[in-house]
Coordinates of C-alpha atoms in Angstrom, one line a residue:
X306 CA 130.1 -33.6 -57.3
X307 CA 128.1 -36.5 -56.0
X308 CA 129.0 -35.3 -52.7
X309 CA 127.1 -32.1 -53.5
X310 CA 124.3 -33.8 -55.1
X311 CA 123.5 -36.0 -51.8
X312 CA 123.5 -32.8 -49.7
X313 CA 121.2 -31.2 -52.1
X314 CA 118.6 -34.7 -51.9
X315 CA 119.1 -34.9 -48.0
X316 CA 118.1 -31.4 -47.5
X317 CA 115.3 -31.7 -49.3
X318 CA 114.3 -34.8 -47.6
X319 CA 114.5 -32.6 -44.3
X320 CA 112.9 -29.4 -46.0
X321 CA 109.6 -31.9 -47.0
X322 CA 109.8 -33.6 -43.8
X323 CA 109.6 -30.1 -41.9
X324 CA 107.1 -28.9 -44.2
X325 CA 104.8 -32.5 -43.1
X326 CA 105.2 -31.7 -39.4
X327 CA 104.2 -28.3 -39.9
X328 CA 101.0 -29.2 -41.5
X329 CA 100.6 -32.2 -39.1
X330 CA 100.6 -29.7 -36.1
X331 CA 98.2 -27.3 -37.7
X332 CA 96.1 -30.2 -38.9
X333 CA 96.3 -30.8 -34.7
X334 CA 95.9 -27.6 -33.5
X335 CA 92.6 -27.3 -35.8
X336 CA 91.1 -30.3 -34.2
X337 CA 92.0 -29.8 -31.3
X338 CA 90.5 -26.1 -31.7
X339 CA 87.3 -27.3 -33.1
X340 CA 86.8 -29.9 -30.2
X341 CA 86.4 -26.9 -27.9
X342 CA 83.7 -25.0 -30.0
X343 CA 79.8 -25.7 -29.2
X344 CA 78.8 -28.4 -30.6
X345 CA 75.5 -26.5 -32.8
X346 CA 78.5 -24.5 -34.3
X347 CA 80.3 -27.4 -35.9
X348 CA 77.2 -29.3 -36.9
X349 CA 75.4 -28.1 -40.0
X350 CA 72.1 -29.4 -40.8
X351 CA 71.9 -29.8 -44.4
X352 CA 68.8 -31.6 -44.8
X353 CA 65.6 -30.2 -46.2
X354 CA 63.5 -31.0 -43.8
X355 CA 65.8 -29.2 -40.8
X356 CA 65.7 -32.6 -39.5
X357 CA 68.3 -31.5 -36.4
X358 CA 67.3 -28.0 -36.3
X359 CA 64.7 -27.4 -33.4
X360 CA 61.7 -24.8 -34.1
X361 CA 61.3 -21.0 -32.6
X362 CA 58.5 -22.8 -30.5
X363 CA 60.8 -25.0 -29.1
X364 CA 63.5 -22.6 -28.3
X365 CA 60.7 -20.5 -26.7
X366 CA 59.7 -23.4 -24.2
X367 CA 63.6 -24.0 -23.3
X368 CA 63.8 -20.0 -23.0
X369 CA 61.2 -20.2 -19.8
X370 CA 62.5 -23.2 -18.1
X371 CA 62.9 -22.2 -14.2
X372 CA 63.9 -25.3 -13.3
X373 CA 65.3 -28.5 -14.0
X374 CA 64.5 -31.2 -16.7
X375 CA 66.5 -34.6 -16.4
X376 CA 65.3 -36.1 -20.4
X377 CA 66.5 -40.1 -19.7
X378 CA 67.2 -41.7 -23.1
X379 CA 66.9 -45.6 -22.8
X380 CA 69.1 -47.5 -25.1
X381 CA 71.3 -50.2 -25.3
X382 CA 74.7 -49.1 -26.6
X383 CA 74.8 -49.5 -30.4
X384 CA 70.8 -49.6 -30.8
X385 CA 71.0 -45.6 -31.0
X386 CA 68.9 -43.9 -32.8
X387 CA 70.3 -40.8 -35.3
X388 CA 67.5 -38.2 -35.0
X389 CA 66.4 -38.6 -31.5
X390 CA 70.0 -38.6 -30.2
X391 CA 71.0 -35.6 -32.4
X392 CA 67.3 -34.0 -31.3
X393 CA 68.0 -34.2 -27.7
X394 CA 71.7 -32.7 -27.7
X395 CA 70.0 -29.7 -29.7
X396 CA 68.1 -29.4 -26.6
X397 CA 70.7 -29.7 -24.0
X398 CA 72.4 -27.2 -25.8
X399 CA 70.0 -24.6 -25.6
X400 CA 69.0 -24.5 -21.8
X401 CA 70.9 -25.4 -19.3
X402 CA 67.9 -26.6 -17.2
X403 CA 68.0 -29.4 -19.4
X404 CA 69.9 -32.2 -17.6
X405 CA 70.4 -35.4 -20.8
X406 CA 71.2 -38.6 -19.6
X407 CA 71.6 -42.0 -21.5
X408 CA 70.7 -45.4 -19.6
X409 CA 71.3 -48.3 -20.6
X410 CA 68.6 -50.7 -19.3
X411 CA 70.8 -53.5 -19.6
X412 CA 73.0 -52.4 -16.8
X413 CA 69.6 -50.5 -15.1
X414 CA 66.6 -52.7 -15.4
X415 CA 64.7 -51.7 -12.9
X416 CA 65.4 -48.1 -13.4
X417 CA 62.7 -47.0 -15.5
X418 CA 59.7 -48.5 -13.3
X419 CA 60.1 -45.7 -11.0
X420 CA 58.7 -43.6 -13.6
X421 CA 56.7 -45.7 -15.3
X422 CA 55.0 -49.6 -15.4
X423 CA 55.1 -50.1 -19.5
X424 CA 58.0 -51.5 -21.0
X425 CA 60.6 -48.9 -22.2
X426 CA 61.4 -49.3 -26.0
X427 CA 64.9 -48.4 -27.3
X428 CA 65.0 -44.7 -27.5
X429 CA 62.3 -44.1 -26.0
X430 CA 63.0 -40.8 -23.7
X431 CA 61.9 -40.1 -20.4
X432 CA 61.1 -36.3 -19.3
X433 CA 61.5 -36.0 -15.3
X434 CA 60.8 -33.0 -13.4
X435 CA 60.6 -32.0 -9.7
X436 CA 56.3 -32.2 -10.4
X437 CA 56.1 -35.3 -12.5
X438 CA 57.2 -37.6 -15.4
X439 CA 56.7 -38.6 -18.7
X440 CA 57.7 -41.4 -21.3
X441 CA 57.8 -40.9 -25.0
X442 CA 58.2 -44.5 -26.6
X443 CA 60.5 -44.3 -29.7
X444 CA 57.2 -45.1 -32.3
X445 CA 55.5 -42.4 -30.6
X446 CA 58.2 -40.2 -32.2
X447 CA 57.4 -41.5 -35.9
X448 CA 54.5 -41.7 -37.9
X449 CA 54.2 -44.5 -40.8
X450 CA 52.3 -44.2 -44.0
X451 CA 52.4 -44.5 -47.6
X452 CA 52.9 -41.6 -49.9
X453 CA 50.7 -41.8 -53.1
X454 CA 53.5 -39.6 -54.8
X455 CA 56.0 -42.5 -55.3
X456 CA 54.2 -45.1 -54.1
X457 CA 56.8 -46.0 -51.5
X458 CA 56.3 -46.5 -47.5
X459 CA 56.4 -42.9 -46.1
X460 CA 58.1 -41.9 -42.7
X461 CA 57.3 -39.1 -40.8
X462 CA 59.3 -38.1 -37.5
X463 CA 57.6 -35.9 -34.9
X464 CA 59.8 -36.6 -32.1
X465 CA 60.7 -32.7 -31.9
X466 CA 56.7 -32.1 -30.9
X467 CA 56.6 -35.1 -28.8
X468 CA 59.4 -34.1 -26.3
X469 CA 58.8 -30.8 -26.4
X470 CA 55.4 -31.8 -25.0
X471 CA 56.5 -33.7 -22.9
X472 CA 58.8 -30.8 -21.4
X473 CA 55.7 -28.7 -21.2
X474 CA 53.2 -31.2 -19.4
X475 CA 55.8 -32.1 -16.3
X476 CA 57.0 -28.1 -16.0
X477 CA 53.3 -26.6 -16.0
X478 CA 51.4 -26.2 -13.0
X479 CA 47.9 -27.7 -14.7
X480 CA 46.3 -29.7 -17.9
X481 CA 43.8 -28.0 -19.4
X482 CA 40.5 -29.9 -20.6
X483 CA 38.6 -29.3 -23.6
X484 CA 34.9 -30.9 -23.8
X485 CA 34.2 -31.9 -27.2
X486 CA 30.1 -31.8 -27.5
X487 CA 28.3 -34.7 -28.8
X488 CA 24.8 -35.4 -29.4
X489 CA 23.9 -33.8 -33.1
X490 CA 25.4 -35.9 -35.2
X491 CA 29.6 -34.4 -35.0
X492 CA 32.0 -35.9 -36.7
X493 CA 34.9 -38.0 -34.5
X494 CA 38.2 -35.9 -34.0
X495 CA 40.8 -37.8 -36.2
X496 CA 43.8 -39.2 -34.9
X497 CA 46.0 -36.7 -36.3
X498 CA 44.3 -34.3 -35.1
X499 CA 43.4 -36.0 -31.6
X500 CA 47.3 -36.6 -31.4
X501 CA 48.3 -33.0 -32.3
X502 CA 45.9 -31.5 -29.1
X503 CA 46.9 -34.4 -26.3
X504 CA 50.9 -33.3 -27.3
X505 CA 50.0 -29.6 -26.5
X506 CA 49.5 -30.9 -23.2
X507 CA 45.3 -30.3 -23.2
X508 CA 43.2 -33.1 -22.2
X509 CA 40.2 -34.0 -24.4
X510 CA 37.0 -34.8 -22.6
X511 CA 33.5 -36.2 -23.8
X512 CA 30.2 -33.7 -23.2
X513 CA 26.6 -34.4 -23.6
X514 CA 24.3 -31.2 -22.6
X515 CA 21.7 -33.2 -23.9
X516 CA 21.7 -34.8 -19.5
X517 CA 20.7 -31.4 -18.5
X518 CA 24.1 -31.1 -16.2
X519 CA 25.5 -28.1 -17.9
X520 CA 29.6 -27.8 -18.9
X521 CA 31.6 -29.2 -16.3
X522 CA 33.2 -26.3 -13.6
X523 CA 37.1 -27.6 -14.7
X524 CA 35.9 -26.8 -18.7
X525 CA 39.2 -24.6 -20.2
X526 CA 37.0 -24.9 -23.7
X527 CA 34.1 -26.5 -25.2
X528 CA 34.6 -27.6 -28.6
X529 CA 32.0 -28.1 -31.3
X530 CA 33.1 -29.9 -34.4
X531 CA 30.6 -30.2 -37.2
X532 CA 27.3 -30.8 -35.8
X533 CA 24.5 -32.0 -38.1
X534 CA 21.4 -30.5 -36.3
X535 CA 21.0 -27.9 -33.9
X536 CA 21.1 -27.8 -30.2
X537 CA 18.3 -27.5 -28.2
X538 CA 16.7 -24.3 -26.5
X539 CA 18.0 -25.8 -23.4
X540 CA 21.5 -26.8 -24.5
X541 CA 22.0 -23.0 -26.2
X542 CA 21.3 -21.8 -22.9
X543 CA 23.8 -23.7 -21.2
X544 CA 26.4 -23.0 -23.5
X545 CA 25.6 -19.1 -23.1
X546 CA 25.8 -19.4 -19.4
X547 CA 29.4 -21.0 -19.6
X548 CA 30.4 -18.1 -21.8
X549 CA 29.1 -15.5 -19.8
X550 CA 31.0 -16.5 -16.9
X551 CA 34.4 -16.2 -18.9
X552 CA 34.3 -19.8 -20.8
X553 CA 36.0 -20.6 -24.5
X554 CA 34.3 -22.2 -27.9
X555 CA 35.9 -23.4 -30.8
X556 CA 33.3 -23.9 -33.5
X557 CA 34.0 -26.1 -36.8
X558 CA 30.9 -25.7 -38.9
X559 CA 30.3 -25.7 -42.5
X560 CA 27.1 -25.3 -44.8
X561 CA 23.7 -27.5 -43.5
X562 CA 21.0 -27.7 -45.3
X563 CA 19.3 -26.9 -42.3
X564 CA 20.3 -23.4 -40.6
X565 CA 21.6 -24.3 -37.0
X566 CA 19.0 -21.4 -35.1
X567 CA 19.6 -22.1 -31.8
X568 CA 23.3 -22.4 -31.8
X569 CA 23.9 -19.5 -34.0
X570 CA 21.8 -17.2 -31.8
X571 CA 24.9 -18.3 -29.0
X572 CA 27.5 -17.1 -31.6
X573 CA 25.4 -13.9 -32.5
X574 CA 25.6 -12.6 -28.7
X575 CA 29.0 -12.7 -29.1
X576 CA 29.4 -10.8 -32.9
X577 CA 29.1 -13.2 -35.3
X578 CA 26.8 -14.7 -37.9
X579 CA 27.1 -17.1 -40.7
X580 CA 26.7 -15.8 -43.9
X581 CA 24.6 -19.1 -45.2
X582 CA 25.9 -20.9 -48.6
X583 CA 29.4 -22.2 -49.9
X584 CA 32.2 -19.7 -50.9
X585 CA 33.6 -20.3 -54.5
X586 CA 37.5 -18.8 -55.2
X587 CA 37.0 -16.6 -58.3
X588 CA 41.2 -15.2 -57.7
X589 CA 43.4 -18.5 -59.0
X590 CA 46.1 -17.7 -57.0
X591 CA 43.8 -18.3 -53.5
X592 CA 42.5 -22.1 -54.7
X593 CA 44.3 -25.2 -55.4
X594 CA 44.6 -26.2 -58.6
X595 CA 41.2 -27.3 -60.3
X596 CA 39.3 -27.2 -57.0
X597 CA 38.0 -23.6 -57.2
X598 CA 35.9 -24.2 -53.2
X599 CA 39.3 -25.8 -51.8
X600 CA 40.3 -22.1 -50.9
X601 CA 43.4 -20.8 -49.8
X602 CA 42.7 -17.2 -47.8
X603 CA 44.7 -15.0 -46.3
X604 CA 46.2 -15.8 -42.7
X605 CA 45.3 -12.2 -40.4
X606 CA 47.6 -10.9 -37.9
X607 CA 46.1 -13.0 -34.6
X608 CA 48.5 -14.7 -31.8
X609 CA 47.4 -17.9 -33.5
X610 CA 48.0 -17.2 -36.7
X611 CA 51.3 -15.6 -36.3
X612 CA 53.7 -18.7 -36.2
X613 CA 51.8 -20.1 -39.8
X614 CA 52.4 -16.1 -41.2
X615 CA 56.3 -16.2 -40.0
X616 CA 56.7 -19.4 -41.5
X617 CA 55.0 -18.5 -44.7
X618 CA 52.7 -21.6 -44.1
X619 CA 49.2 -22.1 -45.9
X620 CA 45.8 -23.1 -44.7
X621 CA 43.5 -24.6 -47.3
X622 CA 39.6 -24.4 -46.2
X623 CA 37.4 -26.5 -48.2
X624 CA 33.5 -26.2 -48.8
X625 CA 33.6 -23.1 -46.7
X626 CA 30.7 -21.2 -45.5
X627 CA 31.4 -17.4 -45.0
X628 CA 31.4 -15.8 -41.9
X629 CA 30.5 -11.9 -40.9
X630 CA 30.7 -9.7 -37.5
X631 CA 27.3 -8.9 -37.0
X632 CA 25.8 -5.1 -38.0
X633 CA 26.0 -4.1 -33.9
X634 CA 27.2 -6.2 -31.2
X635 CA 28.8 -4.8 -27.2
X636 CA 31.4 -1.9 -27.6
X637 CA 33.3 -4.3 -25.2
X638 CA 33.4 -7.2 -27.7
X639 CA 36.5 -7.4 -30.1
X640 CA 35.2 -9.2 -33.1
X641 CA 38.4 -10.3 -35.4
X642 CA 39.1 -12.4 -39.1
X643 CA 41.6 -14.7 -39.1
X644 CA 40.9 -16.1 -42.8
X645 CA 39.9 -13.8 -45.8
X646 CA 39.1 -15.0 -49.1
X647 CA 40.1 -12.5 -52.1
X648 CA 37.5 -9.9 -52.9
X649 CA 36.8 -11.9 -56.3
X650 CA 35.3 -15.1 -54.1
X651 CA 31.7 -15.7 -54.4
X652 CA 29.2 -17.4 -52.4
X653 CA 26.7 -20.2 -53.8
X654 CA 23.6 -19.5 -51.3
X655 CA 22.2 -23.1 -52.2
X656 CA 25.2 -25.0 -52.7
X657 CA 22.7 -28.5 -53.6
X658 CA 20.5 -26.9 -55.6
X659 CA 23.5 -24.9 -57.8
X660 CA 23.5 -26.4 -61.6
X661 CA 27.6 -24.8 -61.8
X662 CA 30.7 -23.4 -60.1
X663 CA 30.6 -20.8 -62.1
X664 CA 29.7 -17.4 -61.0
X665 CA 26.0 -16.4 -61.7
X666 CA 24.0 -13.4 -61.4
X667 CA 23.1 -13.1 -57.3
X668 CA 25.9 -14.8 -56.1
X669 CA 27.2 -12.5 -53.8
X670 CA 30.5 -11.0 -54.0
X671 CA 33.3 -11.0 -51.3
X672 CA 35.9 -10.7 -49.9
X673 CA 34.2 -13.3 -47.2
X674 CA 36.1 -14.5 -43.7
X675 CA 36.0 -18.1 -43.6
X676 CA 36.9 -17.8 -39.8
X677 CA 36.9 -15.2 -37.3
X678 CA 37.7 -14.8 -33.5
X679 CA 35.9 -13.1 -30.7
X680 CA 37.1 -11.4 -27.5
X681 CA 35.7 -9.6 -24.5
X682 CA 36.9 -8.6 -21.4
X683 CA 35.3 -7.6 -18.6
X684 CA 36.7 -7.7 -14.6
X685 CA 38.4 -10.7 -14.2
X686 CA 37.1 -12.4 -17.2
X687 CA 38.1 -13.1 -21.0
X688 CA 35.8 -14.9 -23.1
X689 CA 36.9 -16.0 -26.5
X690 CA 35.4 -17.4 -29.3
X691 CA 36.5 -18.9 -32.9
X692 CA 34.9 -20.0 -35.2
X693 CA 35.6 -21.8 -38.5
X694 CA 33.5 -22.1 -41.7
X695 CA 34.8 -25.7 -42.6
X696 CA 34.5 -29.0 -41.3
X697 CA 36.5 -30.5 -44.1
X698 CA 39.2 -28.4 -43.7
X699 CA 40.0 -31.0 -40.4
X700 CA 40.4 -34.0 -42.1
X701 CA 44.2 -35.7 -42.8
X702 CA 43.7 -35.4 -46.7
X703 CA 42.8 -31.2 -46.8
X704 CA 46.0 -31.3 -43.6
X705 CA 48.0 -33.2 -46.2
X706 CA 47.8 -30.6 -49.5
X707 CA 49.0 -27.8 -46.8
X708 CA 52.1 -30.4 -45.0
X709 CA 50.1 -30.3 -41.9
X710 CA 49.6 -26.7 -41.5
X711 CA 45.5 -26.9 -41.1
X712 CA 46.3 -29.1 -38.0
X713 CA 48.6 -26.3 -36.3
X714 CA 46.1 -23.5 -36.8
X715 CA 43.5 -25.9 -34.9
X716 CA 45.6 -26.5 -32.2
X717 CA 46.6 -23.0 -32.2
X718 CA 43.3 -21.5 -32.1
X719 CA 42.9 -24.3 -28.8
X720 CA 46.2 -23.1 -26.8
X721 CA 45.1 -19.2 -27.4
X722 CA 42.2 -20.3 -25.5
X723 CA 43.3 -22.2 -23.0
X724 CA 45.9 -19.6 -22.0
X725 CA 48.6 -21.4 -23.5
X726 CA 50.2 -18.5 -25.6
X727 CA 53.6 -20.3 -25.7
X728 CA 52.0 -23.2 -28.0
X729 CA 54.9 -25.7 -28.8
X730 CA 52.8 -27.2 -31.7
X731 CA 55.5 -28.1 -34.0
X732 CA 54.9 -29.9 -37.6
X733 CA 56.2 -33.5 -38.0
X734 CA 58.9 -33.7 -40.2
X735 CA 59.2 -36.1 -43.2
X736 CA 62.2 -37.6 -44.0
X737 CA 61.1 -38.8 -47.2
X738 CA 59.1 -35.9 -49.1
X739 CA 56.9 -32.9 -48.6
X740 CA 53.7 -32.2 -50.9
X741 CA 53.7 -29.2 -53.2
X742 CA 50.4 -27.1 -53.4
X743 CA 49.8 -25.9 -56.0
X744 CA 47.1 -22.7 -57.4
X745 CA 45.0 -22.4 -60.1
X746 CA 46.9 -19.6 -61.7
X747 CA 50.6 -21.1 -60.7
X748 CA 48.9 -24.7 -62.8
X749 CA 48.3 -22.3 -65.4
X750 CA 51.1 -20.5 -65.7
X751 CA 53.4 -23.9 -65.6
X752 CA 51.1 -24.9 -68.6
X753 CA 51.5 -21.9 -70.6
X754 CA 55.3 -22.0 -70.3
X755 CA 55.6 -25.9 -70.5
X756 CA 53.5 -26.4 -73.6
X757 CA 54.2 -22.9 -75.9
X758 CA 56.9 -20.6 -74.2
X759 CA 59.5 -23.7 -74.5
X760 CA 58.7 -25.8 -77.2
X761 CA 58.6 -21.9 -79.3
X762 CA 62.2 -21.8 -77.3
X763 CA 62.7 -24.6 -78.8
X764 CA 61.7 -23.9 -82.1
X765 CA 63.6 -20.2 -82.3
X766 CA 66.9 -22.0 -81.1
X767 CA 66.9 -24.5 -84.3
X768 CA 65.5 -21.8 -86.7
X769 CA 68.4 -19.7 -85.6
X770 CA 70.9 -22.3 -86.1
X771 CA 69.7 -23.6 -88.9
X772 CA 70.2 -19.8 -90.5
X773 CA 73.7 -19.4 -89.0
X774 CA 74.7 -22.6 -90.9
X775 CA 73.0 -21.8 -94.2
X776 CA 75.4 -18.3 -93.7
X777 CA 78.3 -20.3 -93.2
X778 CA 77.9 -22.1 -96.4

């Protein structure tokens, strides 16, 4: 009997002990199966943000590689840093003409001076190509600020933008330059926004027509950006000339008090004309929230619009002046909206001398385009024009209420007129928080439900109760 009974533990000892090595081995065989997948297969991003997922513009850049990118990340062993070293093997994984390489400087000093003479930060990536080379320093790849939301330092990593310009600047076969006008009182390009345009790989140059020297022959684009008076009779003409012979304008120009003549006679020739005044929002879901002339149109099918529409992105134009195609223009010219308030906007002819927001009797109705593009085509030339209605609608706080989304159309509308239809303008990340915009109606509508559809709710619930109980008794 005891006999019996130490047989029956001893072959359970060996059945359990079988058993383990079986799932040992498969435990193995999975791993070892697993090692041998791709490497985006096994790693799921699951942050908000898509923090290690790279963008369609991205993948479309790697897509048209013809040849070779060696990307050098400089780092001392154990200084890594998570996001660029996940961001870069996102990118050798999709092109093979991407060549990744990790240095460490402490074995390599002199390595990186054959590229560059600054000093070479810890994760700070190198982009090398047969043509040329470029650094990106690891701050370069971050932004710091302080979010008002929860009062707390705010990061912001970009680093996806930053080497993907970088890829496109030492694999394309020019840099485009874009004169920025000065000379009636313009407002300075912010940094953001300065940043965002030297990253899609266009240079940024300084013109004064006011010297009599006309637009420089190597122009890709003039852009003006809020001018305060009007250009001269002399200065028009040169700018007509340039776009006669094929040139580009980008035009960011609000309501003056005093009507720009001279330079809107240039944007006439080519089918458009301001339609003078500011544009109030009468639909509450295209405004924010208690801002009725901080308008959210609609984005129009355009090349430059089209990464915003996929994405579902906003733009949010503030203080806008309207714009129209003019009643007859050249068959040849293809005058198109990019921005449309809703047909219940309404436009406040003398914005200064207006006692209310509200609509009054001769405001004039819309729907109003608060931007437009122009096209025409003739021989070997293309000239294109865009124009939009608000200056404001530039700076980093209108950019912030939309996550950055005013800054991509900008630098859209520059790239589809410098030729650079691939645009790799990619939004910075946060990895702390996003902001929420919200409309007049969806303000509303949280208000109705917060203060009467729940506390009534809340007040059926305990009547009901309070009935079943007095049942029960």
């Amino acid at each position: 009997m005891k006999k019996r009974s130490i047989s029956r533990r001893t072959q359970s000892g060996v059945y359990s002990l079988a058993i383990s090595l079986v799932m040992i081995a498969l435990v193995v065989g999975l791993n070892l199966l697993v090692s041998l997948l791709p490497e985006s297969t096994v790693k799921i991003d699951t942050t908000a943000e898509r923090l290690y997922t790279v963008s369609e513009q991205t993948k479309q850049v790697l897509s048209g590689l013809s040849e070779d990118v060696s990307l050098y990340l400089i780092v001392e062993p154990g200084k890594e840093d998570n996001y660029v070293v996940n961001l870069l093997g996102r990118y050798a994984q999709l092109s093979d003409h991407i060549k990744l390489q990790l240095i460490n400087p402490l074995i390599h000093p002199t390595f990186t001076a054959q590229y560059t003479d600054q000093t070479v930060e810890n994760n700070g990536v190198i982009a090398v190509s047969a043509e040329r080379s470029m650094l990106v320093q690891k701050n370069d790849m971050f932004e710091y600020g302080f979010d008002y939301t929860y009062y707390t330092n705010a990061t912001v990593f970009n680093g996806e933008r930053k080497i993907t310009g970088a890829i496109g600047y030492v694999t394309q076969e020019s840099v485009p330059a874009v004169y920025v006008l000065g000379g009636h009182g313009e407002a300075a390009l912010s940094d953001r926004l300065s940043d965002a345009i030297i990253t899609e790989n266009i240079d940024v140059e300084a013109l004064d027509l006011r010297t009599g020297s006309g637009i420089p022959a190597d122009a890709a684009a003039v852009a003006i950006v809020s001018p305060q008076s009007d250009l001269s009779a002399e200065e028009a003409s040169a700018l007509q000339a340039y776009l006669d012979n094929g040139g580009r304008l980008l035009l960011i120009s609000g309501y003056t008090p005093e009507p720009l003549t001279n330079l809107y006679a240039v944007l006439a020739a080519f089918g458009m004309e301001p339609v003078r005044g500011v544009v109030i929002e009468g639909d509450s879901e295209h405004s924010i929230s208690g801002y009725a002339y901080y308008l959210l149109p609609t984005l129009q099918q355009h090349a430059m619009t089209e990464p915003l529409i996929k994405s579902g992105s906003d733009v949010v134009v503030p203080t806008a002046m309207g714009i129209r195609e003019t009643a007859s223009h050249r068959g040849t010219l293809a005058v198109t909206p990019l921005l449309i308030t809703s047909d219940k906007a309404y436009r406040k002819a003398d914005p200064y001398a207006t006692q209310t927001f509200d609509r009054e009797a001769g405001d004039e109705g819309g729907p109003f385009n608060v931007a437009m593009a122009s096209e025409e085509s003739f021989g070997d030339m293309n000239i294109r024009l865009v124009w939009i209605g608000s200056d404001q609608m530039i700076l980093d706080q209108a950019d912030d209420i939309v996550s950055g989304s005013n800054v991509d159309f900008v630098v859209n509308a520059l790239g589809w007129m410098c030729d650079k239809e691939d645009s790799i303008q990619v939004r910075a990340k946060s990895t702390l928080t996003n902001y929420l915009t919200v409309t007049t109606a969806l303000k509303n509508t949280m208000g109705a439900v917060i203060t009467v559809l729940l506390p009534a709710a809340a007040l059926a619930a305990g009547a009901a109760i309070y009935a079943y109980r007095r049942r029960r008794k």
